[in-house]
Coordinates of C-alpha atoms in Angstrom, one line a residue:
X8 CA -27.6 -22.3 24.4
X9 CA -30.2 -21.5 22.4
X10 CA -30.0 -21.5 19.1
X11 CA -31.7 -19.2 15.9
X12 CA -34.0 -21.5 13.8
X13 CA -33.7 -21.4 10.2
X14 CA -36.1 -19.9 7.8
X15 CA -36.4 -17.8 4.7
X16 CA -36.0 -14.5 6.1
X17 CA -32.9 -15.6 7.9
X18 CA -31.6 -17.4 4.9
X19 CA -32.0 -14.2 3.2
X20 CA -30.4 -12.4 5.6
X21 CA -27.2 -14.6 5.3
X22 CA -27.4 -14.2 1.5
X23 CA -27.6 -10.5 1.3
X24 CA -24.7 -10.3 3.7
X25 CA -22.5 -12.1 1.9
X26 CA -23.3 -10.4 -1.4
X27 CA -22.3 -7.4 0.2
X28 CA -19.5 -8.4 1.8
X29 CA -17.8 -10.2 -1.4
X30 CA -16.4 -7.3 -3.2
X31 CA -14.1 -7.0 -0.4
X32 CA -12.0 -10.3 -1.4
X33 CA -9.8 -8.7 -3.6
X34 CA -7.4 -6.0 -2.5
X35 CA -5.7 -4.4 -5.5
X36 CA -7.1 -5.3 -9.0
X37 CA -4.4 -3.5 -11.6
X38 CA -5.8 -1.3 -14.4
X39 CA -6.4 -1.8 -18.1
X40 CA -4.6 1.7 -18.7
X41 CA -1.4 2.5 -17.4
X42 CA -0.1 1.1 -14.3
X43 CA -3.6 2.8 -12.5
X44 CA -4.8 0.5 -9.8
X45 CA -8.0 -0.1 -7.6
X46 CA -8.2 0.2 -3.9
X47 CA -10.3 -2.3 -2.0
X48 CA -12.6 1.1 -2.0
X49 CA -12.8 1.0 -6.0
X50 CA -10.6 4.1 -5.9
X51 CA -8.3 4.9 -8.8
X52 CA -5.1 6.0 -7.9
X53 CA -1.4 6.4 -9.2
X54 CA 1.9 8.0 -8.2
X55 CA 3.1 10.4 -11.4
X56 CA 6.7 11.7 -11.2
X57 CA 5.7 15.6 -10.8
X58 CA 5.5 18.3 -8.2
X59 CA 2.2 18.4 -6.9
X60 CA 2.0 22.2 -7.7
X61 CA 1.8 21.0 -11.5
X62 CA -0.2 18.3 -10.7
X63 CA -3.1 20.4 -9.2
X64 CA -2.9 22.6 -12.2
X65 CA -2.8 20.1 -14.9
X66 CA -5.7 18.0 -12.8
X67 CA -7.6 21.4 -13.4
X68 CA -7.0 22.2 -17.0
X69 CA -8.1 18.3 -17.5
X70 CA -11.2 18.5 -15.8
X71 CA -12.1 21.6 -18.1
X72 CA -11.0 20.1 -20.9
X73 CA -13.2 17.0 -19.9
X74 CA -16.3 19.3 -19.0
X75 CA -16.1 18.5 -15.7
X76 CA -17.3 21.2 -13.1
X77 CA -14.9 22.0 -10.5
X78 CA -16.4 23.0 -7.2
X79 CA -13.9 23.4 -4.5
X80 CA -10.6 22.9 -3.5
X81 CA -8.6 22.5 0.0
X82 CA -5.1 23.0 0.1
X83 CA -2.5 22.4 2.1
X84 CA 1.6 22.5 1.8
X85 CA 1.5 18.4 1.1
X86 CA -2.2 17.8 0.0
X87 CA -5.2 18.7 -1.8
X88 CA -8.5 17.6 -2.0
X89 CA -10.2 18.8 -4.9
X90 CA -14.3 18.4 -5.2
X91 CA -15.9 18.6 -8.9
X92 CA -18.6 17.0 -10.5
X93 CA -20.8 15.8 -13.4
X94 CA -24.8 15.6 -13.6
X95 CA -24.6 12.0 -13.0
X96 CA -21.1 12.1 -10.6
X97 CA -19.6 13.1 -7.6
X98 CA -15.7 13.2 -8.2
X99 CA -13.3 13.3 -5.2
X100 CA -9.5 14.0 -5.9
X101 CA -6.7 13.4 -3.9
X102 CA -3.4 14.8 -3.9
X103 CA -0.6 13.4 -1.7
X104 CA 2.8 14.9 -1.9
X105 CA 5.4 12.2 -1.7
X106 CA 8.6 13.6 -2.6
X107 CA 9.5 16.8 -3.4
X108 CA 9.4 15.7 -7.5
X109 CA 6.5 12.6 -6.7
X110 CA 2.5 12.9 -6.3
X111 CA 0.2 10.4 -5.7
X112 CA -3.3 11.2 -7.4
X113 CA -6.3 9.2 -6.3
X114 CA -9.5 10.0 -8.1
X115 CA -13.2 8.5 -6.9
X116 CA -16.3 9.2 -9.0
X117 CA -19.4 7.8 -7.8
X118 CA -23.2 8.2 -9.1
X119 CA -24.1 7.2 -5.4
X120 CA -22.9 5.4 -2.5
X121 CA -22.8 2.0 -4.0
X122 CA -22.2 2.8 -7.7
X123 CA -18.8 4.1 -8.9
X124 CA -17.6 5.0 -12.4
X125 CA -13.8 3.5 -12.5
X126 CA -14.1 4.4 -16.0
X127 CA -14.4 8.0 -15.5
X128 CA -11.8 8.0 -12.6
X129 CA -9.3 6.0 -15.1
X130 CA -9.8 9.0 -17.6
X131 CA -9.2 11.6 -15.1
X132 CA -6.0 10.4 -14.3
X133 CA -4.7 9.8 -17.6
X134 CA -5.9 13.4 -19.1
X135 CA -4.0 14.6 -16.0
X136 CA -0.8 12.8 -17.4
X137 CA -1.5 14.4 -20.6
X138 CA -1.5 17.9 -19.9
X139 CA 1.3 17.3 -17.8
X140 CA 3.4 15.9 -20.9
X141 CA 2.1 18.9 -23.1
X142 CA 3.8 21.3 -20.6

């Protein structure tokens, strides 16, 4: 069996891997804000106690009242996905009905594949919260 010989560029190689490959030790990381936590994917989510019909529409008056351009929108009876974004992000929504009076929201704003803005998600999330309560 043969057998690969060390050197730098293999060394390297092993290095870089494991870099990349050790964000993925922690599963659930909880938020500073809230009750929002992290998915392994850096994804900001939270279950609110509304019907997703409000949620959608408070998630939209938040984003304007953020400045944040909504794009598009695809509904169904039990989900949405909602696409908006910033000059510098790409913002992905998620609605999940879960019970008739429960939604999960799940925001993810990236700058680019690698780079994500957990700030900015956090913030979407609560404003959504807050224009709920002002209803």
């Amino acid at each position: 069996m043969a057998f690969i010989k060390p050197n730098k560029k293999t060394f390297y190689f092993v290095y870089v891997c494991l870099l990349l490959l050790s964000g993925c030790t922690s599963v659930l990381l909880a938020g500073a804000s809230g009750g929002i936590a992290y998915s392994l994917t850096n994804i900001a989510y939270k279950t609110i106690s509304y019907p997703i019909d409000r949620v959608d529409f408070a998630n939209r008056l938040a984003l304007m009242k953020m400045g944040i351009k909504y794009v598009e929108v695809i509904k169904t009876e039990d989900h949405a996905r909602i696409f908006a974004q910033t000059s510098e992000l790409k913002i992905y929504i998620e609605l999940n009905k879960i019970t008739p009076k429960s939604t999960k929201i799940s925001v993810d704003a990236r700058k680019n594949l690698f780079v994500k803005d957990k700030s900015t998600a956090e913030a979407i999330i609560d404003e959504t919260e807050a224009m709920l309560a002002a209803d």
